[in-house]
mmCIF file of C-alpha atoms in Angstrom:
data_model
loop_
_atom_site.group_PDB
_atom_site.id
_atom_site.type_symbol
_atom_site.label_atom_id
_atom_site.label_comp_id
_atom_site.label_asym_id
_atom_site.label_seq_id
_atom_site.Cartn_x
_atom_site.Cartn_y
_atom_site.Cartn_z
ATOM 1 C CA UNK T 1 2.958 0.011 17.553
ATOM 2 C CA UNK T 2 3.349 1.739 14.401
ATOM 3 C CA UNK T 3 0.165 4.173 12.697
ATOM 4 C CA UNK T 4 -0.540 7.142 10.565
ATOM 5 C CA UNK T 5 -3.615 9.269 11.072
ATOM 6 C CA UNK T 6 -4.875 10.913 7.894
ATOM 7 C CA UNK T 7 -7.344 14.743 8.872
ATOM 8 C CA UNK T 8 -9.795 14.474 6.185
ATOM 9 C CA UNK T 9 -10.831 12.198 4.291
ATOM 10 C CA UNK T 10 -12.340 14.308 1.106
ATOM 11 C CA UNK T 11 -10.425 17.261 0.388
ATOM 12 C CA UNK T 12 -11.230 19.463 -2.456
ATOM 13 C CA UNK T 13 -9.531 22.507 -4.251
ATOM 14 C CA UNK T 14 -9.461 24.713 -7.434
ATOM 15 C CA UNK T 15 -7.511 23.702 -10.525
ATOM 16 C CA UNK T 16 -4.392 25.743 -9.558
ATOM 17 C CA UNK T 17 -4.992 26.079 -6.152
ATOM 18 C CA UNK T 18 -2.331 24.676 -2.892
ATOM 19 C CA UNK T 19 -2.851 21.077 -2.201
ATOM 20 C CA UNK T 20 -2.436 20.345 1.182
ATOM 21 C CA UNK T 21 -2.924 16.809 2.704
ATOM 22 C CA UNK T 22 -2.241 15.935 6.060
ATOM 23 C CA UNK T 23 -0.714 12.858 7.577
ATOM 24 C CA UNK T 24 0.519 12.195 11.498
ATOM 25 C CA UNK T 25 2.860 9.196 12.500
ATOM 26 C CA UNK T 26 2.763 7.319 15.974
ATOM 27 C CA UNK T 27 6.299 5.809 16.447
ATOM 28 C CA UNK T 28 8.283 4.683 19.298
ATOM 29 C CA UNK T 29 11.116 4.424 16.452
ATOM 30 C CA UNK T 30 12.423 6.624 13.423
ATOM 31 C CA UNK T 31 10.190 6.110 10.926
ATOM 32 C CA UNK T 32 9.997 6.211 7.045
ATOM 33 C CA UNK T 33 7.163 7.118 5.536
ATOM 34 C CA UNK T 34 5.741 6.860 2.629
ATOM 35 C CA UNK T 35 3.075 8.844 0.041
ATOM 36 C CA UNK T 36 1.609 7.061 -2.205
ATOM 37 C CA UNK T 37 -1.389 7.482 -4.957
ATOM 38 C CA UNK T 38 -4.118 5.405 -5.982
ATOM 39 C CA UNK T 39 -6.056 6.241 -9.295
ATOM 40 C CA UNK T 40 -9.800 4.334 -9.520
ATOM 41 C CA UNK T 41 -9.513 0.644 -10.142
ATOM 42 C CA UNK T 42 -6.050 0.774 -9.728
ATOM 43 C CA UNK T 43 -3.023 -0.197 -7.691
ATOM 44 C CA UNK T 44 -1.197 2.049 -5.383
ATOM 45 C CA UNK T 45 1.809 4.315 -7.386
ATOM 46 C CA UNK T 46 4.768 5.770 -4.851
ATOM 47 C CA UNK T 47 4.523 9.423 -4.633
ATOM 48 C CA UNK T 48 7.578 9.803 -2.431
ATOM 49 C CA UNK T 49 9.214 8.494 0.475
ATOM 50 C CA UNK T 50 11.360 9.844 3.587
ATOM 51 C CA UNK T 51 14.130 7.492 5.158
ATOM 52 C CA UNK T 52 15.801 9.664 7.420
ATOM 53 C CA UNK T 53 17.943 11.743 5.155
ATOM 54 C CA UNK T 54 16.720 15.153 3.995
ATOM 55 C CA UNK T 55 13.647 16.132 5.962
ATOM 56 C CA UNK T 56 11.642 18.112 2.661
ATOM 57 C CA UNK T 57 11.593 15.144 -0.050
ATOM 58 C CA UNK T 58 10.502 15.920 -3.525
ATOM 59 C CA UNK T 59 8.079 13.315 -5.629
ATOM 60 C CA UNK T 60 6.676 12.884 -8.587
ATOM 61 C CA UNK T 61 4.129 15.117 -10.172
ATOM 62 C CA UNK T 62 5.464 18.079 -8.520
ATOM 63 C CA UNK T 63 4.356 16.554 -4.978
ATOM 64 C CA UNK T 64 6.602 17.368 -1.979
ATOM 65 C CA UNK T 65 6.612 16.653 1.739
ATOM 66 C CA UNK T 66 8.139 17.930 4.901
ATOM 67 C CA UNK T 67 8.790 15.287 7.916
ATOM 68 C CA UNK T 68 8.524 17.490 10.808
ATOM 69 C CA UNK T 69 9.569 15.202 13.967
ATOM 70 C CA UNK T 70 8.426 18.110 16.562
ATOM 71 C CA UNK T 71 5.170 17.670 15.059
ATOM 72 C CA UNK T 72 5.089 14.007 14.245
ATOM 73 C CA UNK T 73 3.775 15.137 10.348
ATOM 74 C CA UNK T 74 4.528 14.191 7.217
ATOM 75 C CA UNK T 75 2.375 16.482 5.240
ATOM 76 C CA UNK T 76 2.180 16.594 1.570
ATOM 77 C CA UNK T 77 1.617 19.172 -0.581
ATOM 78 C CA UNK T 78 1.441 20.527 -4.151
ATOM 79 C CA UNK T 79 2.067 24.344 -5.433
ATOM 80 C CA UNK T 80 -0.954 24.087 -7.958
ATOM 81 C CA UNK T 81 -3.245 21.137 -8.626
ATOM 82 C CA UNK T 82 -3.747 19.888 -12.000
ATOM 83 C CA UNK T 83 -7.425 18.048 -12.328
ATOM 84 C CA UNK T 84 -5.104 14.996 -12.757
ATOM 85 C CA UNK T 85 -4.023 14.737 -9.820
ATOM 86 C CA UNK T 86 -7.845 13.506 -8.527
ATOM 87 C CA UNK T 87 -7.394 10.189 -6.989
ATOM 88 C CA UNK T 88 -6.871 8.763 -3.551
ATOM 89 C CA UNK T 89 -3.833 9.619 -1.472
ATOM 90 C CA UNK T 90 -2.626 6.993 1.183
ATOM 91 C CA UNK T 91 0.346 7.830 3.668
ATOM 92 C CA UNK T 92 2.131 5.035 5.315
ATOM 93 C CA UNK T 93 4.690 4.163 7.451
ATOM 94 C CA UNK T 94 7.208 1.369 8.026
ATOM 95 C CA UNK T 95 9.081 1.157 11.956
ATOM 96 C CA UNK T 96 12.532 -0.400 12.862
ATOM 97 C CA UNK T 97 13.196 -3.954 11.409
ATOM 98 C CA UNK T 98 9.690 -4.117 10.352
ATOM 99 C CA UNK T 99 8.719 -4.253 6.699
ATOM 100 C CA UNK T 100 5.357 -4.044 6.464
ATOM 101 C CA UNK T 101 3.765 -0.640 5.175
ATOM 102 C CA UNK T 102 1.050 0.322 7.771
ATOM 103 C CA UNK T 103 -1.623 2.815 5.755
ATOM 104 C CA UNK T 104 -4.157 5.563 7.233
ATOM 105 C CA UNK T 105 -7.466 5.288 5.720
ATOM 106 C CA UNK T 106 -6.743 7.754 2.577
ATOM 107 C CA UNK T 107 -7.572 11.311 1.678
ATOM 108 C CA UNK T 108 -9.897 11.669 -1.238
ATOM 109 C CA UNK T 109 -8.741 14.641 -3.141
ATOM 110 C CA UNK T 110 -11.357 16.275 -5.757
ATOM 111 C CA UNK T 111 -9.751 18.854 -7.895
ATOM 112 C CA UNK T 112 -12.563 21.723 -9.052
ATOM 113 C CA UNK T 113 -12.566 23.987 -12.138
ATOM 114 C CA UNK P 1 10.437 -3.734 -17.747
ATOM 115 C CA UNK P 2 7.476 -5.387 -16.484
ATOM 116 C CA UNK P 3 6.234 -4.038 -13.327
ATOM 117 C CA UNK P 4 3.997 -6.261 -10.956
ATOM 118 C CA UNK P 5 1.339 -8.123 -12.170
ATOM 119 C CA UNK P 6 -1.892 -9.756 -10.473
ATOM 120 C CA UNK P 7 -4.514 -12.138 -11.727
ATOM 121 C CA UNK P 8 -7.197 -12.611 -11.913
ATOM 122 C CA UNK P 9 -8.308 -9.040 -12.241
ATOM 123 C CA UNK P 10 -11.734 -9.576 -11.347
ATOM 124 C CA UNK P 11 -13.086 -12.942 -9.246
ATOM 125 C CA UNK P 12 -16.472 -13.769 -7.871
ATOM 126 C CA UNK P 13 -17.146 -16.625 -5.183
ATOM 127 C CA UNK P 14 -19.516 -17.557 -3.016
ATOM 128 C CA UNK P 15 -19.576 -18.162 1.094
ATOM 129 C CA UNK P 16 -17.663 -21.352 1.757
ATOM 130 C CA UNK P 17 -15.214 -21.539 -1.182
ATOM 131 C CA UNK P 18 -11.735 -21.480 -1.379
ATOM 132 C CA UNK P 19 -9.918 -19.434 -3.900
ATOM 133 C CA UNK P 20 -6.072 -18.872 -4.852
ATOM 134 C CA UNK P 21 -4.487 -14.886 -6.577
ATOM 135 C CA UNK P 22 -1.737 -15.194 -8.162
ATOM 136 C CA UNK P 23 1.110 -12.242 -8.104
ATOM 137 C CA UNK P 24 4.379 -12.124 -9.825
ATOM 138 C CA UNK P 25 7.101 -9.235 -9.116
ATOM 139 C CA UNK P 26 8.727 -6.871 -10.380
ATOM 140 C CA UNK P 27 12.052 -7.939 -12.000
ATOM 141 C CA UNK P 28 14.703 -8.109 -9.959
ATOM 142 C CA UNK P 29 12.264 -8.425 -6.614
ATOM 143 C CA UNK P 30 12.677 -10.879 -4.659
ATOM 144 C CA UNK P 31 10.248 -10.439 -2.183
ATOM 145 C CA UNK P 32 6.217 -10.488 -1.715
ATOM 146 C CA UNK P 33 3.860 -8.979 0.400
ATOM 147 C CA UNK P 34 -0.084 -8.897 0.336
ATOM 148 C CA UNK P 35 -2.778 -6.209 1.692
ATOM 149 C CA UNK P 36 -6.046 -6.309 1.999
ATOM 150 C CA UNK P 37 -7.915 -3.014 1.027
ATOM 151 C CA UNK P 38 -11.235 -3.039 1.800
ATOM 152 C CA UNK P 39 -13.445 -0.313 -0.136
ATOM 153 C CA UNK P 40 -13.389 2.938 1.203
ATOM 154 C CA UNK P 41 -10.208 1.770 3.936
ATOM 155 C CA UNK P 42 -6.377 1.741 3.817
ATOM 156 C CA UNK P 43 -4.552 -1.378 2.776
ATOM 157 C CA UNK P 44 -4.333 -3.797 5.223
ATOM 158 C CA UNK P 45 -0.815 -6.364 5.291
ATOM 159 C CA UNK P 46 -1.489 -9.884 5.153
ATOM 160 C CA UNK P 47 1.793 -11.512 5.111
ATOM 161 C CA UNK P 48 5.143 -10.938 3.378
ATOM 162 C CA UNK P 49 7.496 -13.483 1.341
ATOM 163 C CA UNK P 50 10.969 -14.077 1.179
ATOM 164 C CA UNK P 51 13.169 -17.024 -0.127
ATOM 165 C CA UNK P 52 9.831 -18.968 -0.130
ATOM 166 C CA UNK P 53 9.149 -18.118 3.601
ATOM 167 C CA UNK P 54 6.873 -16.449 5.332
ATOM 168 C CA UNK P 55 8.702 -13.548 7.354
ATOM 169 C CA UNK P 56 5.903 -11.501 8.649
ATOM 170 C CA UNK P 57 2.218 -11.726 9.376
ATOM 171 C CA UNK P 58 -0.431 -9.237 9.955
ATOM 172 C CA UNK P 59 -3.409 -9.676 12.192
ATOM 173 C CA UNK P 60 -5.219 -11.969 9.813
ATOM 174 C CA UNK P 61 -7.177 -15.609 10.363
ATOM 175 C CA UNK P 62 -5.204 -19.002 9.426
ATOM 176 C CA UNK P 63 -7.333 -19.199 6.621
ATOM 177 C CA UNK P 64 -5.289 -16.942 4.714
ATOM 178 C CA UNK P 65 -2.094 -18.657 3.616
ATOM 179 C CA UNK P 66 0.174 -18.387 0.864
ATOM 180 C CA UNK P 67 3.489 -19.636 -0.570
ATOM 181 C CA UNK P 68 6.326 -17.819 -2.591
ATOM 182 C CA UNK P 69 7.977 -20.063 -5.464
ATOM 183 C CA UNK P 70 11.476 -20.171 -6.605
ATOM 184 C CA UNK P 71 11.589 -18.283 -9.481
ATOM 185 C CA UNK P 72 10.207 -15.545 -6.586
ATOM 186 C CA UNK P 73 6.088 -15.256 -7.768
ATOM 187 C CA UNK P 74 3.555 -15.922 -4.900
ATOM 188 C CA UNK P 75 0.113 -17.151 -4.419
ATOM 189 C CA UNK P 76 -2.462 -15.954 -1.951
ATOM 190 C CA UNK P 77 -5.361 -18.553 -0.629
ATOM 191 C CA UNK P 78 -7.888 -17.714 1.520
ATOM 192 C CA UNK P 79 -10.528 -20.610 2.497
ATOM 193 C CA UNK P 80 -13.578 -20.669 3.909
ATOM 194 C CA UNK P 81 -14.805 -17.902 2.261
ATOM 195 C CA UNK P 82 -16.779 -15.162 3.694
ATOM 196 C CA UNK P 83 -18.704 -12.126 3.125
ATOM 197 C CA UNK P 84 -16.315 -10.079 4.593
ATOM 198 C CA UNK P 85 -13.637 -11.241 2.826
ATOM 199 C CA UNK P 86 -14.682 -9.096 -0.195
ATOM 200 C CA UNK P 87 -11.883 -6.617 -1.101
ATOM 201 C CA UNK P 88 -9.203 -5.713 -3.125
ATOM 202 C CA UNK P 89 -6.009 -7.721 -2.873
ATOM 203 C CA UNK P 90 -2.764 -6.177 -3.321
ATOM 204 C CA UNK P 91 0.438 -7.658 -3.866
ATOM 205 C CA UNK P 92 3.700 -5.809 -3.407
ATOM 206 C CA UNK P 93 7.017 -6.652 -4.248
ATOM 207 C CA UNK P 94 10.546 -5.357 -3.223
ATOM 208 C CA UNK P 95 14.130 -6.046 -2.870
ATOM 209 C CA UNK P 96 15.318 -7.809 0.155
ATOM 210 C CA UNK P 97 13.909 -6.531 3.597
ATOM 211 C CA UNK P 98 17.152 -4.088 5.097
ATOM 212 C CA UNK P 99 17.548 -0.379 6.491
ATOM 213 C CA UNK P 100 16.065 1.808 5.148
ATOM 214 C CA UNK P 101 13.588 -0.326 3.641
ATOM 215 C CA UNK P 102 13.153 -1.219 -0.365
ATOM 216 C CA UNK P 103 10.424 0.816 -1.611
ATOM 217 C CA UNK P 104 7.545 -1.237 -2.354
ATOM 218 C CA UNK P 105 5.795 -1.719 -5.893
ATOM 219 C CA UNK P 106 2.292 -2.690 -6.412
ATOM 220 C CA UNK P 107 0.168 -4.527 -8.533
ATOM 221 C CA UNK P 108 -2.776 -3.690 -9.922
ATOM 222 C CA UNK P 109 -4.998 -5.881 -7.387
ATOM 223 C CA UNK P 110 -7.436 -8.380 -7.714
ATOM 224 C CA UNK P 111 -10.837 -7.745 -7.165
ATOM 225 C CA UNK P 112 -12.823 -10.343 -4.659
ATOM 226 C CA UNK P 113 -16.397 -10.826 -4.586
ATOM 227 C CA UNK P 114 -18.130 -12.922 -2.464
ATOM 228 C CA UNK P 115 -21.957 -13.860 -2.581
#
């Protein structure tokens, strides 16, 4: 069976500072896996996703993420936060013929002046 | 382009009641899954939709069904209503399910409450 395991679920930095969320896979398969963001009372927006071509994928906002098989990560990260970027962060993963997105339980990121 | 959209936004019920979301995708999608994301957890899959079948289930009760229509929107009912059921309901939609898989688009959600 397929799961992520997100460390932390409130996270906070400086404007400016690294962001640094982590995510772990379980997977008897490849996976791809997935970042996305959820802002409050809203739907969930596709950061960026990894499907076994290059292993550091670039997003949106200036996110990024490295899928480290030895490790079994898929962390994400950002060079300098922006209090924008405050919101929920969900990583997921999809196995082998399966389609369905399996989530962790989100990271709460707080962005401080 | 219109992206996916949900409705209701917001819903209210009460223990015992049935109730129906309705989700229609993006353009160009021709398939439909729903999650389940109750507050504070991860979103939880339902059941996915494709050429008006049901393809895949997730570890949810009978009394969440639903039904995909030709021109590719989808409904979600859930009967019997109970507390727990309260939640956010997401609907995603995609291309057709292949390797690597179609990245997945969501809606804005519906909100559930039941009393």
């Amino acid at each position: 069976a397929q799961s992520v395991t997100q460390l932390g679920s409130h996270v906070s930095v400086s404007e400016g500072a690294l962001v640094l969320l982590r995510c772990n896979y379980s997977s008897s398969v490849p996976p791809y896996l997935f970042w996305y963001v959820q802002y409050p009372n809203q739907g969930l927006q596709l950061l960026l996703k990894y499907t076994s071509a290059a292993t550091l994928v670039k997003g949106i906002n200036g996110f990024e993420a490295e899928f480290k098989k030895s490790e079994t990560s898929f962390h994400l990260t950002k060079p300098s936060a922006h209090m924008s970027d405050a919101a929920e962060y969900f990583c997921a993963v999809i196995t082998g013929t399966a389609s369905k997105l399996t989530f962790g339980t989100g990271t709460r990121l707080q962005v401080t002046l | 382009d219109a992206g996916v959209t949900q409705s209701p936004t917001h819903l209210i019920k009460t223990r015992g009641q049935q109730v129906t979301l309705r989700c229609s995708p993006k353009s160009g999608h021709d398939t439909v899954s729903w999650y389940q994301q109750a507050l504070g957890q991860g979103p939880q899959f339902i059941f996915q939709y494709y050429e008006e079948e049901e393809r895949q289930r997730g570890n949810f009760p009978d009394r969440f069904s639903g039904h995909q229509f030709p021109n590719y929107s989808s409904e979600l009912n859930v009967n019997a209503l109970l507390l727990g059921d309260s939640a956010l309901y997401l609907c995603a939609s995609s291309l057709v399910v292949g390797a690597p898989p179609d990245t997945q688009y969501f809606g804005p959600g519906t909100r559930l409450t039941v009393l």
